[in-house]
Amino acid sequence: MIEILKILLKNNKFPQSSIFNSGNIEVPFFVIKYLFCENKEVKPCNACLSCKKVNKRVHPDLFVVDIEEGAKNIKINQIREVKNFCSMTTSGRCKAVFINNAEFMSIEAQNSILKILEEPGDNNYFLLKTKNKYKLLPTILSRCVHFNLKPVDNFFKNEEFSLKNLKKLSFFEVYDKLNELIKEVKNLEDFLKILIYSNYPDEIDFLFLLLNFESYIKYNINKDTVIGVISFWIKGGENCQIKFAI
Ligand SMILES: [Zn+2]
């Protein structure tokens, strides 16, 4: 997963709104440090002033939201503070809002953050960390790119489905091959994971397409559509832009 995040960050394609489902809190903080790091060669360096400030959670361009002591949930007034933070001008390149335990946002808080995510502003990044993303409003889920931080099975590193090998086949062979795979793994989420982990080197647009599909799974998009679009991308190339009406 870290490799995927690095590719997106290096190519300036990291999504403005993202959900980190399960896994370690250090993963979203890897992203935040990368965004702010002053080192030009190795990011995040963990040695520059920005990295140190993020590690201590005192970076002026970082706003952290969590359940307050003694409270049961994240309240709407905390999200109002997010709004104020977003409207302030920044001295650096960008700002980041990190919401820990995002599934504990009250409904009012969720509706309020949704409005912010609808108009995130330039160079503001929103990272939501949750142990159960399905407790969030579907409208929030659909606004974000999802990073599911489950441990990856070796099966997911399947050479057979690497982009390099699939590209050698004809459109219909690719389509059949993907159909075979989806039957074998039985669900769309694992199917996409295999493709993500078999293909990520250098194929930034393809990776982004797959991550977007992952975000749409909850809406029961048709598996034939997914396979069709992916086959088309593999054979048709880079300029294939996909939008879904939900
Ligand atoms: Zn640094």
Short mmCIF file of N, CA and C in Angstrom, two decimals, residues 43-170:
data_model
loop_
_atom_site.label_atom_id
_atom_site.label_comp_id
_atom_site.label_asym_id
_atom_site.label_seq_id
_atom_site.Cartn_x
_atom_site.Cartn_y
_atom_site.Cartn_z
N LYS A 43 11.35 11.59 0.54
CA LYS A 43 10.16 12.06 1.24
C LYS A 43 9.40 10.87 1.81
N PRO A 44 8.89 10.91 3.00
CA PRO A 44 9.19 11.91 4.03
C PRO A 44 10.52 11.58 4.69
N CYS A 45 11.32 12.62 5.00
CA CYS A 45 12.68 12.38 5.50
C CYS A 45 12.69 12.14 7.01
N ASN A 46 11.63 12.59 7.69
CA ASN A 46 11.56 12.47 9.15
C ASN A 46 12.61 13.29 9.87
N ALA A 47 13.34 14.14 9.14
CA ALA A 47 14.41 14.91 9.76
C ALA A 47 14.21 16.42 9.62
N CYS A 48 13.46 16.84 8.58
CA CYS A 48 13.28 18.28 8.38
C CYS A 48 12.30 18.83 9.41
N LEU A 49 12.25 20.16 9.48
CA LEU A 49 11.39 20.80 10.47
C LEU A 49 9.92 20.40 10.28
N SER A 50 9.46 20.36 9.00
CA SER A 50 8.07 20.00 8.72
C SER A 50 7.73 18.60 9.21
N CYS A 51 8.60 17.63 8.87
CA CYS A 51 8.36 16.25 9.31
C CYS A 51 8.30 16.17 10.83
N LYS A 52 9.24 16.87 11.49
CA LYS A 52 9.26 16.84 12.97
C LYS A 52 7.99 17.43 13.55
N LYS A 53 7.54 18.53 12.93
CA LYS A 53 6.30 19.17 13.42
C LYS A 53 5.09 18.26 13.22
N VAL A 54 5.05 17.55 12.10
CA VAL A 54 3.93 16.62 11.87
C VAL A 54 4.00 15.48 12.90
N ASN A 55 5.20 14.97 13.14
CA ASN A 55 5.35 13.90 14.13
C ASN A 55 4.86 14.33 15.51
N LYS A 56 5.07 15.61 15.83
CA LYS A 56 4.61 16.12 17.14
C LYS A 56 3.18 16.65 17.05
N ARG A 57 2.57 16.55 15.86
CA ARG A 57 1.20 17.05 15.62
C ARG A 57 1.08 18.55 15.89
N VAL A 58 2.15 19.31 15.59
CA VAL A 58 2.09 20.75 15.83
C VAL A 58 2.33 21.56 14.55
N HIS A 59 2.25 20.90 13.39
CA HIS A 59 2.46 21.63 12.14
C HIS A 59 1.30 22.61 11.92
N PRO A 60 1.60 23.88 11.61
CA PRO A 60 0.51 24.88 11.48
C PRO A 60 -0.46 24.59 10.33
N ASP A 61 -0.03 23.82 9.34
CA ASP A 61 -0.92 23.51 8.21
C ASP A 61 -1.63 22.16 8.37
N LEU A 62 -1.52 21.59 9.56
CA LEU A 62 -2.19 20.31 9.84
C LEU A 62 -3.24 20.53 10.93
N PHE A 63 -4.43 20.00 10.68
CA PHE A 63 -5.50 20.08 11.69
C PHE A 63 -5.97 18.67 11.99
N VAL A 64 -5.88 18.27 13.25
CA VAL A 64 -6.26 16.91 13.63
C VAL A 64 -7.57 16.93 14.42
N VAL A 65 -8.49 16.09 14.01
CA VAL A 65 -9.78 15.96 14.71
C VAL A 65 -9.86 14.54 15.28
N ASP A 66 -10.30 14.44 16.52
CA ASP A 66 -10.48 13.12 17.13
C ASP A 66 -11.60 13.25 18.18
N ILE A 67 -12.02 12.12 18.71
CA ILE A 67 -13.02 12.17 19.80
C ILE A 67 -12.37 12.87 20.99
N GLU A 68 -13.03 13.90 21.52
CA GLU A 68 -12.45 14.60 22.67
C GLU A 68 -12.60 13.76 23.93
N GLU A 69 -11.71 14.01 24.88
CA GLU A 69 -11.72 13.22 26.11
C GLU A 69 -13.10 13.25 26.79
N GLY A 70 -13.58 12.11 27.14
CA GLY A 70 -14.86 12.01 27.84
C GLY A 70 -16.07 12.04 26.92
N ALA A 71 -15.84 12.34 25.60
CA ALA A 71 -16.98 12.40 24.67
C ALA A 71 -17.19 11.04 24.01
N LYS A 72 -18.41 10.87 23.47
CA LYS A 72 -18.71 9.60 22.79
C LYS A 72 -18.53 9.71 21.28
N ASN A 73 -18.59 10.94 20.80
CA ASN A 73 -18.45 11.10 19.34
C ASN A 73 -17.76 12.40 18.97
N ILE A 74 -17.54 12.55 17.66
CA ILE A 74 -16.96 13.80 17.14
C ILE A 74 -18.11 14.75 16.84
N LYS A 75 -18.06 15.91 17.43
CA LYS A 75 -19.23 16.81 17.39
C LYS A 75 -19.12 17.85 16.27
N ILE A 76 -20.28 18.41 15.96
CA ILE A 76 -20.34 19.36 14.83
C ILE A 76 -19.46 20.59 15.06
N ASN A 77 -19.31 21.04 16.33
CA ASN A 77 -18.46 22.23 16.54
C ASN A 77 -17.00 21.96 16.20
N GLN A 78 -16.59 20.68 16.29
CA GLN A 78 -15.22 20.33 15.89
C GLN A 78 -15.06 20.47 14.37
N ILE A 79 -16.13 20.14 13.64
CA ILE A 79 -16.08 20.27 12.17
C ILE A 79 -16.15 21.74 11.76
N ARG A 80 -16.83 22.54 12.58
CA ARG A 80 -16.84 23.99 12.31
C ARG A 80 -15.43 24.55 12.40
N GLU A 81 -14.65 24.02 13.33
CA GLU A 81 -13.24 24.45 13.44
C GLU A 81 -12.45 24.06 12.19
N VAL A 82 -12.82 22.90 11.61
CA VAL A 82 -12.18 22.47 10.35
C VAL A 82 -12.44 23.51 9.27
N LYS A 83 -13.69 23.96 9.23
CA LYS A 83 -14.09 24.95 8.23
C LYS A 83 -13.27 26.24 8.38
N ASN A 84 -13.11 26.69 9.61
CA ASN A 84 -12.30 27.89 9.87
C ASN A 84 -10.86 27.68 9.43
N PHE A 85 -10.34 26.50 9.77
CA PHE A 85 -8.96 26.18 9.41
C PHE A 85 -8.78 26.23 7.89
N CYS A 86 -9.78 25.67 7.16
CA CYS A 86 -9.68 25.64 5.69
C CYS A 86 -9.74 27.03 5.08
N SER A 87 -10.44 27.94 5.74
CA SER A 87 -10.58 29.27 5.15
C SER A 87 -9.36 30.16 5.41
N MET A 88 -8.48 29.72 6.31
CA MET A 88 -7.27 30.51 6.58
C MET A 88 -6.27 30.32 5.44
N THR A 89 -5.50 31.37 5.16
CA THR A 89 -4.48 31.20 4.12
C THR A 89 -3.27 30.49 4.72
N THR A 90 -2.57 29.77 3.86
CA THR A 90 -1.45 28.99 4.35
C THR A 90 -0.13 29.59 3.89
N SER A 91 0.89 29.35 4.68
CA SER A 91 2.22 29.83 4.28
C SER A 91 2.90 28.80 3.40
N GLY A 92 2.45 27.55 3.51
CA GLY A 92 3.11 26.47 2.76
C GLY A 92 2.38 26.13 1.47
N ARG A 93 2.68 24.96 0.95
CA ARG A 93 2.10 24.52 -0.33
C ARG A 93 0.65 24.06 -0.19
N CYS A 94 0.34 23.44 0.96
CA CYS A 94 -0.99 22.87 1.11
C CYS A 94 -1.34 22.73 2.60
N LYS A 95 -2.59 22.35 2.83
CA LYS A 95 -3.04 22.10 4.20
C LYS A 95 -3.64 20.69 4.26
N ALA A 96 -3.61 20.11 5.45
CA ALA A 96 -4.17 18.77 5.61
C ALA A 96 -5.04 18.70 6.86
N VAL A 97 -6.18 18.05 6.70
CA VAL A 97 -7.07 17.79 7.83
C VAL A 97 -7.10 16.28 8.04
N PHE A 98 -6.77 15.85 9.25
CA PHE A 98 -6.80 14.42 9.55
C PHE A 98 -7.92 14.16 10.56
N ILE A 99 -8.85 13.31 10.19
CA ILE A 99 -9.94 12.97 11.11
C ILE A 99 -9.77 11.52 11.55
N ASN A 100 -9.39 11.36 12.80
CA ASN A 100 -9.21 10.01 13.35
C ASN A 100 -10.57 9.50 13.86
N ASN A 101 -10.76 8.21 13.86
CA ASN A 101 -12.04 7.63 14.31
C ASN A 101 -13.23 8.29 13.60
N ALA A 102 -13.10 8.48 12.30
CA ALA A 102 -14.10 9.24 11.53
C ALA A 102 -15.51 8.64 11.64
N GLU A 103 -15.58 7.33 11.89
CA GLU A 103 -16.90 6.70 11.99
C GLU A 103 -17.68 7.18 13.23
N PHE A 104 -16.95 7.85 14.14
CA PHE A 104 -17.62 8.36 15.34
C PHE A 104 -18.12 9.80 15.18
N MET A 105 -18.06 10.33 13.96
CA MET A 105 -18.65 11.66 13.74
C MET A 105 -20.16 11.56 13.91
N SER A 106 -20.75 12.50 14.63
CA SER A 106 -22.21 12.52 14.74
C SER A 106 -22.79 12.77 13.34
N ILE A 107 -24.07 12.49 13.17
CA ILE A 107 -24.69 12.70 11.85
C ILE A 107 -24.56 14.16 11.42
N GLU A 108 -24.73 15.08 12.38
CA GLU A 108 -24.58 16.51 12.06
C GLU A 108 -23.15 16.80 11.60
N ALA A 109 -22.21 16.21 12.32
CA ALA A 109 -20.79 16.42 11.96
C ALA A 109 -20.51 15.84 10.57
N GLN A 110 -21.09 14.67 10.28
CA GLN A 110 -20.88 14.05 8.96
C GLN A 110 -21.46 14.91 7.84
N ASN A 111 -22.64 15.45 8.09
CA ASN A 111 -23.25 16.31 7.08
C ASN A 111 -22.42 17.57 6.86
N SER A 112 -21.87 18.06 7.96
CA SER A 112 -21.06 19.27 7.88
C SER A 112 -19.75 19.00 7.12
N ILE A 113 -19.11 17.87 7.41
CA ILE A 113 -17.85 17.56 6.69
C ILE A 113 -18.15 17.29 5.21
N LEU A 114 -19.32 16.73 4.94
CA LEU A 114 -19.70 16.47 3.55
C LEU A 114 -19.70 17.76 2.74
N LYS A 115 -20.27 18.81 3.34
CA LYS A 115 -20.30 20.12 2.64
C LYS A 115 -18.89 20.61 2.34
N ILE A 116 -17.99 20.38 3.29
CA ILE A 116 -16.59 20.80 3.08
C ILE A 116 -15.95 19.97 1.97
N LEU A 117 -16.23 18.66 1.98
CA LEU A 117 -15.63 17.78 0.95
C LEU A 117 -16.17 18.10 -0.44
N GLU A 118 -17.39 18.64 -0.49
CA GLU A 118 -17.96 19.00 -1.79
C GLU A 118 -17.21 20.17 -2.41
N GLU A 119 -16.71 21.07 -1.56
CA GLU A 119 -15.89 22.17 -2.06
C GLU A 119 -14.62 22.26 -1.22
N PRO A 120 -13.69 21.36 -1.50
CA PRO A 120 -12.53 21.25 -0.61
C PRO A 120 -11.56 22.42 -0.70
N GLY A 121 -11.68 23.25 -1.73
CA GLY A 121 -10.73 24.36 -1.89
C GLY A 121 -9.43 23.84 -2.50
N ASP A 122 -8.62 24.79 -2.97
CA ASP A 122 -7.37 24.37 -3.61
C ASP A 122 -6.37 23.91 -2.56
N ASN A 123 -5.69 22.83 -2.87
CA ASN A 123 -4.57 22.37 -2.03
C ASN A 123 -4.94 22.04 -0.59
N ASN A 124 -6.19 21.70 -0.33
CA ASN A 124 -6.56 21.17 0.98
C ASN A 124 -6.76 19.66 0.86
N TYR A 125 -6.16 18.93 1.76
CA TYR A 125 -6.30 17.46 1.74
C TYR A 125 -7.04 17.00 2.99
N PHE A 126 -7.98 16.09 2.77
CA PHE A 126 -8.77 15.54 3.89
C PHE A 126 -8.52 14.04 3.98
N LEU A 127 -8.01 13.61 5.11
CA LEU A 127 -7.72 12.19 5.30
C LEU A 127 -8.55 11.67 6.46
N LEU A 128 -9.44 10.75 6.16
CA LEU A 128 -10.33 10.19 7.19
C LEU A 128 -9.85 8.79 7.55
N LYS A 129 -9.60 8.57 8.83
CA LYS A 129 -9.16 7.25 9.28
C LYS A 129 -10.31 6.60 10.03
N THR A 130 -10.63 5.37 9.65
CA THR A 130 -11.78 4.71 10.27
C THR A 130 -11.52 3.21 10.42
N LYS A 131 -12.17 2.62 11.39
CA LYS A 131 -12.10 1.16 11.51
C LYS A 131 -13.28 0.51 10.81
N ASN A 132 -14.29 1.31 10.50
CA ASN A 132 -15.44 0.77 9.79
C ASN A 132 -16.06 1.86 8.92
N LYS A 133 -15.63 1.88 7.66
CA LYS A 133 -16.04 2.98 6.77
C LYS A 133 -17.55 2.95 6.50
N TYR A 134 -18.17 1.78 6.67
CA TYR A 134 -19.60 1.71 6.34
C TYR A 134 -20.48 2.37 7.38
N LYS A 135 -19.87 2.89 8.45
CA LYS A 135 -20.65 3.71 9.38
C LYS A 135 -20.70 5.17 8.92
N LEU A 136 -20.00 5.46 7.83
CA LEU A 136 -20.04 6.82 7.29
C LEU A 136 -21.16 6.93 6.25
N LEU A 137 -21.64 8.15 6.07
CA LEU A 137 -22.71 8.36 5.08
C LEU A 137 -22.22 7.95 3.69
N PRO A 138 -23.09 7.28 2.90
CA PRO A 138 -22.69 6.90 1.53
C PRO A 138 -22.22 8.09 0.71
N THR A 139 -22.78 9.26 1.00
CA THR A 139 -22.38 10.46 0.25
C THR A 139 -20.93 10.85 0.58
N ILE A 140 -20.50 10.57 1.80
CA ILE A 140 -19.08 10.82 2.14
C ILE A 140 -18.21 9.78 1.45
N LEU A 141 -18.64 8.52 1.51
CA LEU A 141 -17.86 7.43 0.87
C LEU A 141 -17.63 7.72 -0.61
N SER A 142 -18.67 8.24 -1.26
CA SER A 142 -18.56 8.44 -2.71
C SER A 142 -17.67 9.64 -3.06
N ARG A 143 -17.41 10.49 -2.09
CA ARG A 143 -16.55 11.67 -2.31
C ARG A 143 -15.07 11.33 -2.20
N CYS A 144 -14.77 10.18 -1.61
CA CYS A 144 -13.38 9.88 -1.23
C CYS A 144 -12.82 8.71 -2.05
N VAL A 145 -11.52 8.72 -2.21
CA VAL A 145 -10.83 7.53 -2.71
C VAL A 145 -10.48 6.68 -1.49
N HIS A 146 -10.72 5.38 -1.60
CA HIS A 146 -10.58 4.51 -0.43
C HIS A 146 -9.27 3.74 -0.47
N PHE A 147 -8.58 3.72 0.63
CA PHE A 147 -7.39 2.88 0.77
C PHE A 147 -7.67 1.87 1.86
N ASN A 148 -7.84 0.64 1.44
CA ASN A 148 -8.14 -0.41 2.42
C ASN A 148 -6.84 -1.05 2.86
N LEU A 149 -6.55 -0.91 4.14
CA LEU A 149 -5.22 -1.27 4.61
C LEU A 149 -5.16 -2.68 5.19
N LYS A 150 -5.80 -3.60 4.51
CA LYS A 150 -5.70 -4.97 4.98
C LYS A 150 -4.37 -5.58 4.52
N PRO A 151 -3.87 -6.55 5.26
CA PRO A 151 -2.64 -7.20 4.79
C PRO A 151 -2.88 -7.86 3.43
N VAL A 152 -1.91 -7.80 2.58
CA VAL A 152 -2.10 -8.32 1.22
C VAL A 152 -1.61 -9.75 1.12
N ASP A 153 -2.47 -10.56 0.64
CA ASP A 153 -2.16 -11.96 0.41
C ASP A 153 -1.19 -12.08 -0.76
N ASN A 154 -0.37 -13.11 -0.76
CA ASN A 154 0.56 -13.32 -1.87
C ASN A 154 -0.16 -13.50 -3.20
N PHE A 155 -1.37 -14.03 -3.10
CA PHE A 155 -2.18 -14.23 -4.30
C PHE A 155 -2.34 -12.93 -5.08
N PHE A 156 -2.34 -11.81 -4.35
CA PHE A 156 -2.54 -10.52 -5.00
C PHE A 156 -1.35 -10.06 -5.83
N LYS A 157 -0.23 -10.76 -5.66
CA LYS A 157 0.93 -10.36 -6.46
C LYS A 157 1.06 -11.26 -7.68
N ASN A 158 -0.06 -11.51 -8.32
CA ASN A 158 -0.12 -12.48 -9.39
C ASN A 158 0.42 -11.92 -10.72
N GLU A 159 1.53 -12.47 -11.17
CA GLU A 159 2.17 -12.04 -12.43
C GLU A 159 1.24 -12.19 -13.65
N GLU A 160 0.43 -13.26 -13.60
CA GLU A 160 -0.44 -13.57 -14.72
C GLU A 160 -1.31 -12.37 -15.11
N PHE A 161 -1.68 -11.58 -14.10
CA PHE A 161 -2.57 -10.46 -14.36
C PHE A 161 -1.83 -9.12 -14.40
N SER A 162 -0.51 -9.19 -14.55
CA SER A 162 0.22 -7.92 -14.65
C SER A 162 -0.16 -7.25 -15.97
N LEU A 163 -0.11 -5.94 -15.94
CA LEU A 163 -0.51 -5.17 -17.12
C LEU A 163 0.31 -5.58 -18.34
N LYS A 164 1.58 -5.85 -18.09
CA LYS A 164 2.50 -6.24 -19.16
C LYS A 164 1.97 -7.50 -19.87
N ASN A 165 1.54 -8.48 -19.08
CA ASN A 165 1.05 -9.72 -19.68
C ASN A 165 -0.33 -9.56 -20.31
N LEU A 166 -1.20 -8.79 -19.66
CA LEU A 166 -2.54 -8.60 -20.22
C LEU A 166 -2.49 -7.83 -21.54
N LYS A 167 -1.56 -6.89 -21.64
CA LYS A 167 -1.48 -6.07 -22.86
C LYS A 167 -1.13 -6.89 -24.10
N LYS A 168 -0.54 -8.04 -23.89
CA LYS A 168 -0.17 -8.90 -25.03
C LYS A 168 -1.39 -9.57 -25.66
N LEU A 169 -2.51 -9.59 -24.92
CA LEU A 169 -3.71 -10.30 -25.39
C LEU A 169 -4.61 -9.38 -26.20
N SER A 170 -5.58 -9.98 -26.93
CA SER A 170 -6.57 -9.17 -27.65
C SER A 170 -7.63 -8.69 -26.66
#
